Coordinates of C-alpha atoms in Angstrom, one line a residue:
Chain A
M20 CA 40.5 -22.7 2.6
M21 CA 39.8 -22.8 6.3
P22 CA 40.1 -19.1 7.0
V23 CA 37.8 -18.3 4.1
L24 CA 35.2 -20.6 5.4
Q25 CA 35.5 -19.2 8.9
L26 CA 35.1 -15.7 7.5
V27 CA 32.0 -16.6 5.6
M28 CA 30.6 -18.3 8.7
D29 CA 31.4 -15.2 10.9
G30 CA 29.9 -12.9 8.2
L31 CA 26.7 -14.9 8.1
M32 CA 26.3 -14.7 11.9
D33 CA 26.7 -10.9 11.9
G34 CA 24.6 -10.7 8.8
G35 CA 21.7 -12.3 10.6
A36 CA 21.8 -9.5 13.1
Y37 CA 21.9 -6.9 10.3
A38 CA 19.0 -8.5 8.6
L39 CA 17.0 -8.4 11.9
I40 CA 17.8 -4.7 12.3
G41 CA 16.9 -3.9 8.7
L42 CA 13.6 -5.8 8.8
G43 CA 11.6 -3.1 10.5
L44 CA 13.0 -0.4 8.4
S45 CA 12.2 -2.2 5.2
L46 CA 8.7 -3.1 6.4
T47 CA 7.8 0.5 7.2
F48 CA 9.4 1.8 4.1
G49 CA 7.4 -0.7 2.0
Q50 CA 4.2 0.4 3.7
L51 CA 4.7 4.2 3.7
R52 CA 7.2 4.7 0.9
R53 CA 9.0 7.1 3.4
L54 CA 12.3 6.6 5.1
N55 CA 12.1 6.7 8.8
L56 CA 15.4 8.4 9.9
A57 CA 14.3 8.1 13.5
Y58 CA 14.4 4.3 13.3
G59 CA 17.8 3.9 15.0
A60 CA 17.1 6.5 17.6
T61 CA 13.8 4.7 18.5
A62 CA 15.7 1.5 19.0
M63 CA 18.4 3.3 21.0
L64 CA 16.0 5.1 23.4
A65 CA 14.0 1.9 23.9
S66 CA 17.3 0.1 24.7
Y67 CA 18.4 2.9 27.1
L68 CA 15.1 2.6 28.9
G69 CA 15.7 -1.2 29.2
A70 CA 19.2 -0.6 30.4
A71 CA 17.9 2.0 33.0
I72 CA 15.4 -0.3 34.6
Y73 CA 17.9 -3.2 34.5
A74 CA 20.4 -1.0 36.3
T75 CA 18.1 0.5 38.9
Q76 CA 15.4 -2.1 39.5
R77 CA 17.4 -5.3 38.9
V78 CA 14.4 -6.8 37.0
P79 CA 14.7 -10.1 35.3
V80 CA 16.0 -10.3 31.7
W81 CA 12.7 -11.2 30.1
L82 CA 11.1 -8.1 31.6
V83 CA 13.9 -6.0 30.0
A84 CA 13.1 -7.6 26.7
V85 CA 9.4 -6.8 27.1
T86 CA 10.3 -3.2 28.1
V87 CA 12.5 -2.6 25.1
I88 CA 10.0 -4.0 22.6
A89 CA 7.0 -2.2 24.2
A90 CA 9.0 1.1 24.5
A91 CA 10.1 0.9 20.8
T92 CA 6.5 0.4 19.8
L93 CA 5.3 3.3 21.9
I94 CA 8.1 5.6 20.7
G95 CA 7.4 4.5 17.1
W96 CA 3.8 5.4 17.6
Y97 CA 5.0 8.9 18.6
V98 CA 7.3 9.1 15.6
E99 CA 4.5 8.1 13.2
W100 CA 2.2 10.7 14.8
M101 CA 4.8 13.4 14.6
C102 CA 6.3 12.6 11.2
F103 CA 4.1 10.3 9.1
A104 CA 0.5 10.3 10.0
R105 CA -0.2 13.8 8.9
S106 CA 2.0 13.5 5.8
G107 CA 0.0 10.7 4.5
Q108 CA -1.4 10.8 0.9
E109 CA -5.0 10.9 2.0
P110 CA -6.8 12.0 -1.1
D111 CA -9.2 14.3 0.7
H112 CA -6.3 16.7 1.3
G113 CA -4.3 15.9 -1.8
G114 CA -6.9 17.0 -4.4
A115 CA -7.4 15.4 -7.8
S116 CA -3.7 15.2 -8.8
A117 CA -2.8 12.8 -5.9
I118 CA -5.5 10.3 -6.9
G119 CA -4.0 9.2 -10.2
A120 CA -0.5 8.6 -8.8
P121 CA -0.1 4.9 -7.9
I122 CA 2.5 5.7 -5.3
A123 CA 3.2 9.3 -4.4
G124 CA 6.6 10.4 -5.7
A125 CA 8.9 12.9 -4.0
D126 CA 6.5 15.6 -3.1
G127 CA 6.6 18.2 -0.5
R128 CA 5.0 16.0 2.2
E129 CA 7.7 13.4 1.6
V130 CA 10.4 15.9 2.3
V131 CA 8.6 17.2 5.4
A132 CA 8.3 13.6 6.7
L133 CA 12.0 13.0 6.1
A134 CA 13.1 16.2 7.7
S135 CA 10.9 15.8 10.7
S136 CA 12.0 12.3 11.2
F137 CA 15.6 13.6 11.3
A138 CA 14.5 16.2 14.0
I139 CA 12.9 13.4 16.0
W140 CA 16.1 11.3 15.7
M141 CA 18.0 14.1 17.4
Q142 CA 15.3 14.6 20.0
L143 CA 15.2 10.9 20.9
E144 CA 18.9 10.4 21.0
Q145 CA 19.3 13.4 23.3
L146 CA 16.6 12.0 25.6
A147 CA 18.5 8.7 25.8
V148 CA 21.8 10.4 26.6
N149 CA 20.1 12.5 29.3
L150 CA 18.6 9.4 30.8
L151 CA 22.0 7.6 31.0
P152 CA 24.8 10.1 30.4
R153 CA 27.7 7.6 30.7
H154 CA 29.3 6.3 27.5
L155 CA 29.1 2.7 28.4
N156 CA 25.9 1.3 30.0
A157 CA 25.4 -2.3 31.1
F158 CA 22.8 -4.3 29.3
P159 CA 21.6 -7.7 30.5
S160 CA 23.8 -10.2 28.8
L161 CA 22.6 -13.4 27.4
A162 CA 25.9 -14.2 25.7
A163 CA 26.6 -17.8 26.2
Q164 CA 30.2 -17.4 25.0
Q165 CA 30.1 -21.1 24.2
D166 CA 32.0 -22.0 21.1
W167 CA 30.9 -24.8 19.0
L168 CA 33.7 -26.5 17.1
I169 CA 32.8 -28.2 13.9
D170 CA 35.2 -30.5 12.2
S171 CA 34.6 -29.7 8.6
G172 CA 37.2 -32.0 7.1
F173 CA 39.4 -29.1 6.2
G174 CA 40.0 -28.1 9.8
E175 CA 38.1 -26.8 12.7
L176 CA 35.4 -24.2 12.3
M177 CA 34.5 -22.1 15.3
V178 CA 30.9 -21.0 15.8
R179 CA 29.6 -18.9 18.7
T180 CA 26.3 -20.6 19.6
D181 CA 24.6 -17.4 20.8
R182 CA 25.3 -15.7 17.5
L183 CA 24.2 -18.7 15.5
L184 CA 21.0 -18.7 17.5
L185 CA 20.4 -15.0 16.7
A186 CA 21.1 -15.6 13.0
L187 CA 18.7 -18.5 12.9
L188 CA 16.0 -16.5 14.8
A189 CA 16.4 -13.7 12.3
A190 CA 16.1 -16.0 9.3
A191 CA 13.1 -17.8 10.8
L192 CA 11.3 -14.5 11.7
I193 CA 12.0 -13.0 8.3
L194 CA 11.0 -16.0 6.2
G195 CA 7.9 -16.4 8.4
L196 CA 6.9 -12.8 8.0
G197 CA 7.5 -12.9 4.3
A198 CA 5.3 -16.0 3.9
W199 CA 2.6 -14.4 6.0
L200 CA 2.7 -11.2 3.9
E201 CA 2.4 -13.3 0.7
R202 CA -0.3 -15.7 1.9
S203 CA -2.6 -14.3 4.5
R204 CA -5.6 -12.0 4.1
T205 CA -4.1 -9.3 6.3
G206 CA -0.7 -9.7 4.5
L207 CA -2.6 -9.0 1.2
S208 CA -4.2 -5.9 2.7
W209 CA -0.8 -4.6 3.8
R210 CA 0.7 -5.1 0.4
A211 CA -2.4 -3.8 -1.4
S212 CA -2.5 -0.6 0.6
A213 CA 1.2 -0.1 0.1
D214 CA 0.7 -0.6 -3.6
H215 CA -2.2 1.8 -4.2
R216 CA -3.8 3.7 -1.3
V217 CA -6.9 4.9 -3.2
A218 CA -7.6 1.5 -4.7
A219 CA -7.2 0.0 -1.2
H220 CA -9.8 2.4 0.1
L221 CA -12.1 1.5 -2.8
V222 CA -12.1 -2.2 -2.0
G223 CA -12.9 -1.4 1.6
M224 CA -9.5 -1.7 3.4
P225 CA -9.0 0.4 6.5
V226 CA -5.9 2.1 5.0
A227 CA -4.9 4.4 7.9
R228 CA -5.2 1.5 10.4
L229 CA -3.2 -0.8 8.3
Q230 CA -0.5 1.9 8.0
T231 CA -0.3 2.4 11.8
A232 CA -0.2 -1.4 12.3
A233 CA 2.7 -1.8 9.9
F234 CA 4.6 1.1 11.4
A235 CA 4.0 -0.3 14.9
A236 CA 5.1 -3.8 13.8
G237 CA 8.3 -2.3 12.3
C238 CA 9.1 -0.4 15.5
A239 CA 8.4 -3.5 17.7
L240 CA 10.8 -5.4 15.4
S241 CA 13.4 -2.7 15.9
G242 CA 13.0 -3.2 19.7
L243 CA 13.3 -7.0 19.3
A244 CA 16.4 -6.6 17.1
A245 CA 18.0 -4.1 19.5
F246 CA 17.4 -6.3 22.5
A247 CA 18.8 -9.4 20.7
V248 CA 21.9 -7.6 19.5
L249 CA 22.7 -5.8 22.7
S250 CA 22.1 -8.8 24.9
L251 CA 25.1 -10.4 23.0
D252 CA 27.3 -7.4 23.7
G253 CA 26.1 -6.8 27.3
Q254 CA 26.4 -3.1 26.9
V255 CA 24.9 -0.1 25.0
T256 CA 26.6 3.1 23.9
P257 CA 25.3 6.4 22.4
M258 CA 26.6 5.2 19.0
F259 CA 23.9 2.5 19.0
G260 CA 21.2 4.6 17.2
M261 CA 23.4 5.5 14.3
W262 CA 24.7 2.0 14.1
V263 CA 21.2 0.5 13.9
L264 CA 20.1 3.0 11.2
L265 CA 23.3 2.6 9.1
K266 CA 23.5 -1.2 9.1
G267 CA 19.8 -1.6 8.8
L268 CA 19.6 0.8 5.9
V269 CA 22.4 -0.9 4.0
A270 CA 21.0 -4.4 4.6
A271 CA 17.5 -3.2 3.6
M272 CA 18.8 -1.4 0.5
L273 CA 20.9 -4.4 -0.6
G274 CA 17.8 -6.5 -0.5
G275 CA 15.6 -3.8 -2.0
L276 CA 13.8 -1.4 0.4
G277 CA 10.3 -2.8 1.0
S278 CA 11.2 -6.4 0.4
V279 CA 11.0 -8.5 3.6
R280 CA 12.8 -11.6 2.3
G281 CA 15.3 -9.3 0.5
V282 CA 16.5 -7.9 3.8
L283 CA 17.7 -11.3 4.8
W284 CA 19.9 -11.7 1.8
G285 CA 21.0 -8.1 2.1
G286 CA 21.9 -8.5 5.7
L287 CA 23.8 -11.7 5.1
L288 CA 25.7 -10.2 2.1
L289 CA 26.7 -7.1 4.2
G290 CA 27.9 -9.4 7.0
V291 CA 30.1 -11.5 4.7
I292 CA 31.5 -8.5 2.9
E293 CA 32.3 -6.8 6.2
A294 CA 34.0 -10.0 7.6
F295 CA 36.3 -10.1 4.5
A296 CA 37.0 -6.4 4.7
Q297 CA 37.9 -6.8 8.4
A298 CA 40.3 -9.7 7.6
L299 CA 42.0 -7.8 4.8
L300 CA 42.0 -4.2 6.1
G301 CA 41.5 -4.5 9.8
A302 CA 38.8 -3.1 12.0
Q303 CA 38.7 0.2 10.1
G304 CA 38.1 -1.7 6.9
R305 CA 34.9 -3.1 8.4
E306 CA 33.3 0.3 8.6
F307 CA 34.9 1.3 5.3
A308 CA 33.2 -1.6 3.7
T309 CA 29.8 -0.5 5.0
Y310 CA 30.1 3.0 3.6
A311 CA 31.7 1.8 0.4
L312 CA 28.8 -0.6 -0.2
L313 CA 26.3 2.2 0.5
F314 CA 28.1 4.4 -2.0
L315 CA 28.3 1.6 -4.6
I316 CA 24.5 0.9 -4.3
L317 CA 23.8 4.6 -4.9
V318 CA 26.3 5.5 -7.5
V319 CA 26.9 2.6 -9.8
P320 CA 24.3 2.6 -12.6
W321 CA 22.9 -0.8 -12.0
K322 CA 20.7 -2.0 -14.8
P323 CA 17.5 -2.6 -12.9
R324 CA 18.4 0.3 -10.7
E325 CA 15.0 0.7 -9.1
S326 CA 14.6 -2.9 -8.3
L327 CA 18.0 -3.1 -6.7
V328 CA 17.6 -0.4 -4.1
L329 CA 13.8 -0.1 -3.9
S330 CA 11.4 -2.9 -4.1
A331 CA 8.3 -2.1 -6.2
G332 CA 6.2 -2.1 -3.1
L333 CA 5.8 -4.1 0.1
R334 CA 6.9 -7.6 -0.7
G335 CA 7.0 -10.8 1.3
Chain B
M5 CA -33.2 -13.3 -19.3
R6 CA -34.0 -10.0 -20.8
L7 CA -35.4 -7.4 -18.4
S8 CA -37.9 -9.8 -16.9
G9 CA -38.1 -8.0 -13.6
P10 CA -41.5 -6.4 -12.7
L11 CA -42.0 -2.9 -13.9
I12 CA -42.3 -1.5 -10.3
W13 CA -39.0 -3.0 -9.4
A14 CA -37.4 -1.4 -12.4
Q15 CA -38.9 1.9 -11.4
T16 CA -37.4 1.9 -7.9
I17 CA -34.9 4.7 -7.2
M18 CA -31.7 3.0 -6.0
L19 CA -29.4 5.9 -5.7
E20 CA -30.7 9.4 -4.8
I21 CA -28.2 12.3 -4.8
S22 CA -29.4 15.6 -3.6
D23 CA -27.6 19.0 -3.5
L24 CA -24.2 17.3 -3.2
A25 CA -21.3 19.7 -3.0
T26 CA -17.6 18.8 -2.9
S27 CA -14.5 21.0 -3.1
Y28 CA -10.7 20.6 -3.5
G29 CA -9.5 23.3 -1.2
K30 CA -11.0 26.5 -2.7
I31 CA -12.1 24.9 -5.9
E32 CA -15.7 23.9 -5.8
A33 CA -15.9 20.9 -8.1
L34 CA -19.5 19.9 -7.3
R35 CA -22.0 22.8 -6.7
G36 CA -25.1 21.1 -5.6
V37 CA -25.6 18.0 -7.8
T38 CA -29.1 16.4 -7.7
L39 CA -29.7 13.2 -9.7
S40 CA -30.9 9.6 -9.2
A41 CA -30.4 6.2 -10.6
R42 CA -33.1 3.5 -10.8
S43 CA -32.4 -0.1 -10.1
G44 CA -32.2 -2.5 -13.0
T45 CA -31.2 0.3 -15.3
V46 CA -28.0 1.8 -16.8
T47 CA -27.8 5.5 -16.0
C48 CA -25.2 7.5 -17.9
L49 CA -23.6 10.7 -16.8
L50 CA -22.1 12.8 -19.7
G51 CA -20.1 16.0 -19.5
P52 CA -16.9 17.7 -20.6
N53 CA -13.6 17.5 -18.9
G54 CA -13.5 19.3 -15.6
A55 CA -17.3 19.2 -15.1
G56 CA -16.8 17.3 -11.8
K57 CA -17.9 13.8 -13.0
S58 CA -14.9 12.0 -11.4
T59 CA -15.3 14.1 -8.2
L60 CA -18.9 13.0 -8.0
M61 CA -17.8 9.3 -8.4
L62 CA -15.1 9.6 -5.7
T63 CA -17.6 11.3 -3.4
L64 CA -20.1 8.6 -3.9
A65 CA -17.4 6.0 -3.1
G66 CA -16.6 7.8 0.1
I67 CA -13.0 8.7 -1.0
L68 CA -13.9 12.4 -1.0
K69 CA -16.0 14.0 1.7
P70 CA -18.7 16.3 0.6
L71 CA -19.3 19.8 2.1
R72 CA -23.1 19.3 2.1
G73 CA -25.8 17.3 0.5
S74 CA -27.0 13.8 0.8
V75 CA -26.5 10.5 -1.0
K76 CA -29.1 7.9 -0.3
F77 CA -28.5 4.3 -1.5
E78 CA -31.5 2.1 -1.2
G79 CA -32.9 4.6 1.3
E80 CA -29.9 4.7 3.6
E81 CA -27.7 7.8 3.9
L82 CA -24.1 7.2 2.7
V83 CA -22.6 10.7 3.4
G84 CA -20.2 10.3 6.3
C85 CA -19.7 6.6 5.7
E86 CA -16.2 5.1 5.3
P87 CA -15.5 3.6 1.8
A88 CA -15.5 0.2 3.5
K89 CA -19.1 0.7 4.7
I90 CA -20.2 1.8 1.2
V91 CA -18.7 -1.3 -0.4
E92 CA -20.5 -3.5 2.2
R93 CA -23.8 -1.8 1.5
G94 CA -23.5 -3.0 -2.1
M95 CA -22.1 -0.1 -4.2
A96 CA -18.6 -0.5 -5.8
L97 CA -16.7 1.9 -8.0
V98 CA -14.6 1.1 -11.1
P99 CA -12.4 4.2 -10.9
E100 CA -11.1 6.4 -13.7
N101 CA -7.7 5.1 -14.9
R102 CA -8.6 1.6 -13.5
L103 CA -6.4 1.9 -10.4
V104 CA -5.6 -1.8 -10.2
F105 CA -3.0 -2.8 -7.7
P106 CA 0.0 -2.8 -10.1
G107 CA 2.3 -4.9 -7.9
L108 CA -0.2 -7.6 -7.1
T109 CA -1.1 -10.5 -9.3
V110 CA -4.4 -10.8 -11.1
R111 CA -5.6 -13.3 -8.6
E112 CA -4.5 -11.1 -5.7
N113 CA -6.3 -8.1 -7.2
L114 CA -9.5 -10.2 -7.3
L115 CA -9.0 -11.4 -3.7
A116 CA -8.5 -7.8 -2.6
G117 CA -11.8 -6.9 -4.3
A118 CA -13.5 -9.4 -2.0
Y119 CA -11.7 -7.9 1.1
R120 CA -15.0 -7.1 3.0
R121 CA -16.3 -10.6 2.4
R122 CA -15.6 -13.6 4.7
D123 CA -17.2 -16.5 2.8
M124 CA -14.1 -18.1 1.4
A125 CA -16.0 -20.7 -0.7
G126 CA -18.1 -18.0 -2.2
I127 CA -15.0 -15.9 -3.0
R128 CA -13.4 -18.8 -4.7
S129 CA -16.4 -19.6 -6.9
D130 CA -16.7 -15.9 -7.7
I131 CA -13.1 -15.8 -8.9
D132 CA -13.8 -18.8 -11.1
A133 CA -16.9 -17.0 -12.4
M134 CA -14.8 -13.9 -13.2
F135 CA -12.4 -16.1 -15.2
G136 CA -15.4 -17.4 -17.1
R137 CA -16.5 -13.9 -17.8
F138 CA -13.1 -12.5 -18.6
P139 CA -11.1 -15.4 -20.1
R140 CA -8.1 -13.2 -20.8
L141 CA -7.7 -12.6 -17.1
K142 CA -7.5 -16.3 -16.5
E143 CA -4.6 -16.5 -18.9
R144 CA -2.8 -13.9 -16.8
V145 CA -3.8 -15.1 -13.4
E146 CA -0.3 -15.1 -11.8
Q147 CA 0.9 -12.0 -13.8
L148 CA 1.3 -8.7 -12.0
A149 CA -1.5 -6.4 -12.8
G150 CA 0.9 -3.6 -13.7
T151 CA 2.1 -5.6 -16.7
L152 CA -1.4 -6.0 -18.2
S153 CA -2.6 -4.0 -21.2
G154 CA -5.0 -1.1 -20.7
G155 CA -8.0 -3.2 -21.8
E156 CA -7.0 -6.1 -19.5
Q157 CA -6.5 -3.7 -16.6
Q158 CA -10.0 -2.3 -17.3
M159 CA -11.4 -5.8 -17.2
L160 CA -9.5 -6.5 -14.0
A161 CA -10.9 -3.3 -12.5
V162 CA -14.4 -4.3 -13.3
A163 CA -13.9 -7.9 -12.1
R164 CA -12.3 -6.5 -8.8
A165 CA -15.3 -4.3 -8.2
L166 CA -17.7 -7.2 -9.0
M167 CA -15.9 -9.4 -6.4
S168 CA -17.7 -7.3 -3.7
R169 CA -21.0 -8.5 -5.2
P170 CA -22.4 -5.0 -5.7
R171 CA -26.0 -4.3 -6.5
L172 CA -25.0 -0.9 -8.0
L173 CA -21.8 -0.7 -10.0
L174 CA -20.3 2.8 -10.5
M175 CA -18.0 3.1 -13.5
D176 CA -15.9 6.2 -14.2
E177 CA -15.0 6.5 -17.9
P178 CA -14.5 2.8 -18.6
S179 CA -13.6 3.4 -22.3
V180 CA -11.0 6.2 -21.9
G181 CA -7.7 5.5 -23.6
L182 CA -8.7 2.1 -25.0
A183 CA -8.7 0.9 -28.6
P184 CA -12.1 0.8 -30.4
L185 CA -12.3 -3.0 -30.3
V186 CA -11.6 -3.0 -26.5
V187 CA -14.2 -0.2 -26.0
A188 CA -16.8 -2.4 -27.8
E189 CA -15.8 -5.2 -25.5
I190 CA -16.2 -3.1 -22.4
F191 CA -19.7 -1.9 -23.5
S192 CA -20.8 -5.5 -24.2
I193 CA -19.7 -6.3 -20.6
I194 CA -21.9 -3.4 -19.4
E195 CA -24.8 -4.8 -21.4
Q196 CA -24.3 -8.2 -20.1
L197 CA -24.1 -7.0 -16.5
H198 CA -27.4 -5.1 -17.1
R199 CA -29.1 -8.2 -18.4
E200 CA -27.9 -10.0 -15.2
G201 CA -29.7 -7.5 -13.1
V202 CA -26.8 -5.3 -11.9
S203 CA -27.7 -1.7 -11.9
L204 CA -25.1 0.6 -13.4
F205 CA -24.2 4.2 -13.1
V206 CA -21.6 5.1 -15.7
V207 CA -19.7 8.2 -16.4
E208 CA -18.7 8.3 -20.0
Q209 CA -17.3 10.7 -22.6
N210 CA -18.1 8.4 -25.5
A211 CA -21.7 9.4 -26.0
H212 CA -22.1 7.3 -29.1
M213 CA -21.4 4.1 -27.2
A214 CA -23.3 5.2 -24.2
L215 CA -26.4 5.8 -26.3
K216 CA -26.5 2.1 -27.1
V217 CA -26.6 0.9 -23.5
A218 CA -28.0 3.5 -21.2
Q219 CA -31.7 4.1 -20.4
H220 CA -31.3 7.4 -18.8
F221 CA -28.9 10.3 -19.3
Y222 CA -27.6 13.2 -17.2
L223 CA -25.4 16.0 -18.4
M224 CA -23.1 17.7 -16.0
E225 CA -21.5 21.1 -16.6
Q226 CA -19.3 23.1 -14.2
G227 CA -20.3 21.1 -11.2
R228 CA -24.1 21.1 -11.9
V229 CA -26.5 18.8 -13.7
S230 CA -27.8 20.7 -16.8
F231 CA -29.8 18.0 -18.5
S232 CA -31.7 14.9 -17.6
G233 CA -33.6 12.7 -20.1
S234 CA -34.1 9.6 -22.1
P235 CA -31.8 8.5 -24.9
G236 CA -34.4 9.9 -27.4
E237 CA -34.4 13.3 -25.6
L238 CA -30.6 13.3 -25.6
A239 CA -30.4 12.7 -29.3
D240 CA -33.0 15.4 -29.9
D241 CA -31.4 17.9 -27.8
T242 CA -29.5 20.0 -30.3
V243 CA -27.4 21.7 -27.6
I244 CA -26.0 18.4 -26.4
Q245 CA -25.5 17.2 -30.0
R246 CA -23.5 20.2 -30.9
A247 CA -21.5 20.3 -27.7
Y248 CA -20.8 16.7 -27.1
L249 CA -21.7 14.3 -29.9
G250 CA -20.3 16.5 -32.6
Q251 CA -17.3 17.7 -30.8
Q252 CA -16.4 14.2 -29.8
R253 CA -15.2 13.4 -33.3
A254 CA -13.8 16.8 -34.2
E255 CA -11.5 17.3 -31.2
P256 CA -9.6 14.4 -29.7
R257 CA -9.3 14.5 -26.0
L258 CA -6.0 15.3 -24.5
P259 CA -4.7 12.8 -22.0
A260 CA -5.5 13.9 -18.4

């Protein structure tokens, strides 16, 4: 009984981090209906910049956090400009056929956006590696390494307080953002413009501005997530970009891409499954579980297939 | 109240379009359209498929940018204005195929329609007024708009446009694809809005229904206006009768 409970607990802690990572990806996908493959690389380059100023300038930790978040937002703005802004479904370029479609399907521009975001991924990752060529780079560590022992009645349960804090922060942020999307006027305009761009124009919403704002928010969140996760490890490696994209994508897909609250459940589920896989199959099993889960999502013919992987639009 | 406004007010030109041209890439959909709509009246634009009617409506709403020409609404130029500005000036479009927000609830669709307004109390009372006008929407208030029937979506699209409190309502083929009973309902809504003093500019294929509500007609063919006249003149014009009133029954429209 006890080891199972401990595994669930560990899984939930890790899941909180996955959810935080997937949040920005899900938000931008919900708004643009396009997958940003440069998402992980954006977080990685921003983290490398943070690590670089930490190593050379010895700046305080909070300034590293601000740098990572600001850099992620700026790099994200560059990614949007390069990959997504010009691939938008603005009807004045699309002609009559684009107008009737509620959400543009897989058209040429979507493929161009995907391919160019892959190119930018490579570019950003290379930039980061050139900036700090070593495999291991120090990152300001906030890890408390304080264990909190709970006597559950079945035995002692060990919880790392810093990880618990991260998971709680993720949950609070996601639930708060979800509620804001569902209730506020701006939240409504984000969902409406994701739902139908032409209709959003017709009711007077500044669609292009809303899109940029959602993209920037998603990238800022990737910076926040990267800082939070890395500050627990105290180091950053060139694998970080790939790791962010993969874990974030699986978490976001499990919860339905585009659903904000879904990414929390998706992240937690991924964390728990990974914890069990690691206990049963060892460290390799952990990675195997991630890929197996991704494979299962895509291959098994779920009944409400669309609603499982893709949310119908941007949802709170 | 039945058309109680003074005659001069009824004669005022509200919307004046001159030499408007819009193209999709190399295809010139509008080739210099000139027409006007008077306030307090229902103006109807007829024309076959592909004549450029929907292009005209999207250009008026600011979604498409014209190559040349001018659109004056209550004397102010609208060409070059963002759609948001046009909605704020008091002109709203009920687009072809309704284009409701499918993933938002009925209430959220109405709230979105009032996006440019800031008077929360007014918005709330207008939503209640819409539910009075369209009782079926009230029954579906928390339902997603994408799950509504075609007629209900059309009513929602009209209600959403009305939420911006327009003085001129543009409607693009409000009856297309709807059952005859629902079409009659839509036209009774048009009549009711007209009685309440809203000016309407309606694109319609259903000339029989349009003849009952509109005071002025235009006919558009191949991107140009080819006829302008009163309902009587339209009914007398044998060319139009043969081409549009007769054909309407003989040949069902293919879905777009």
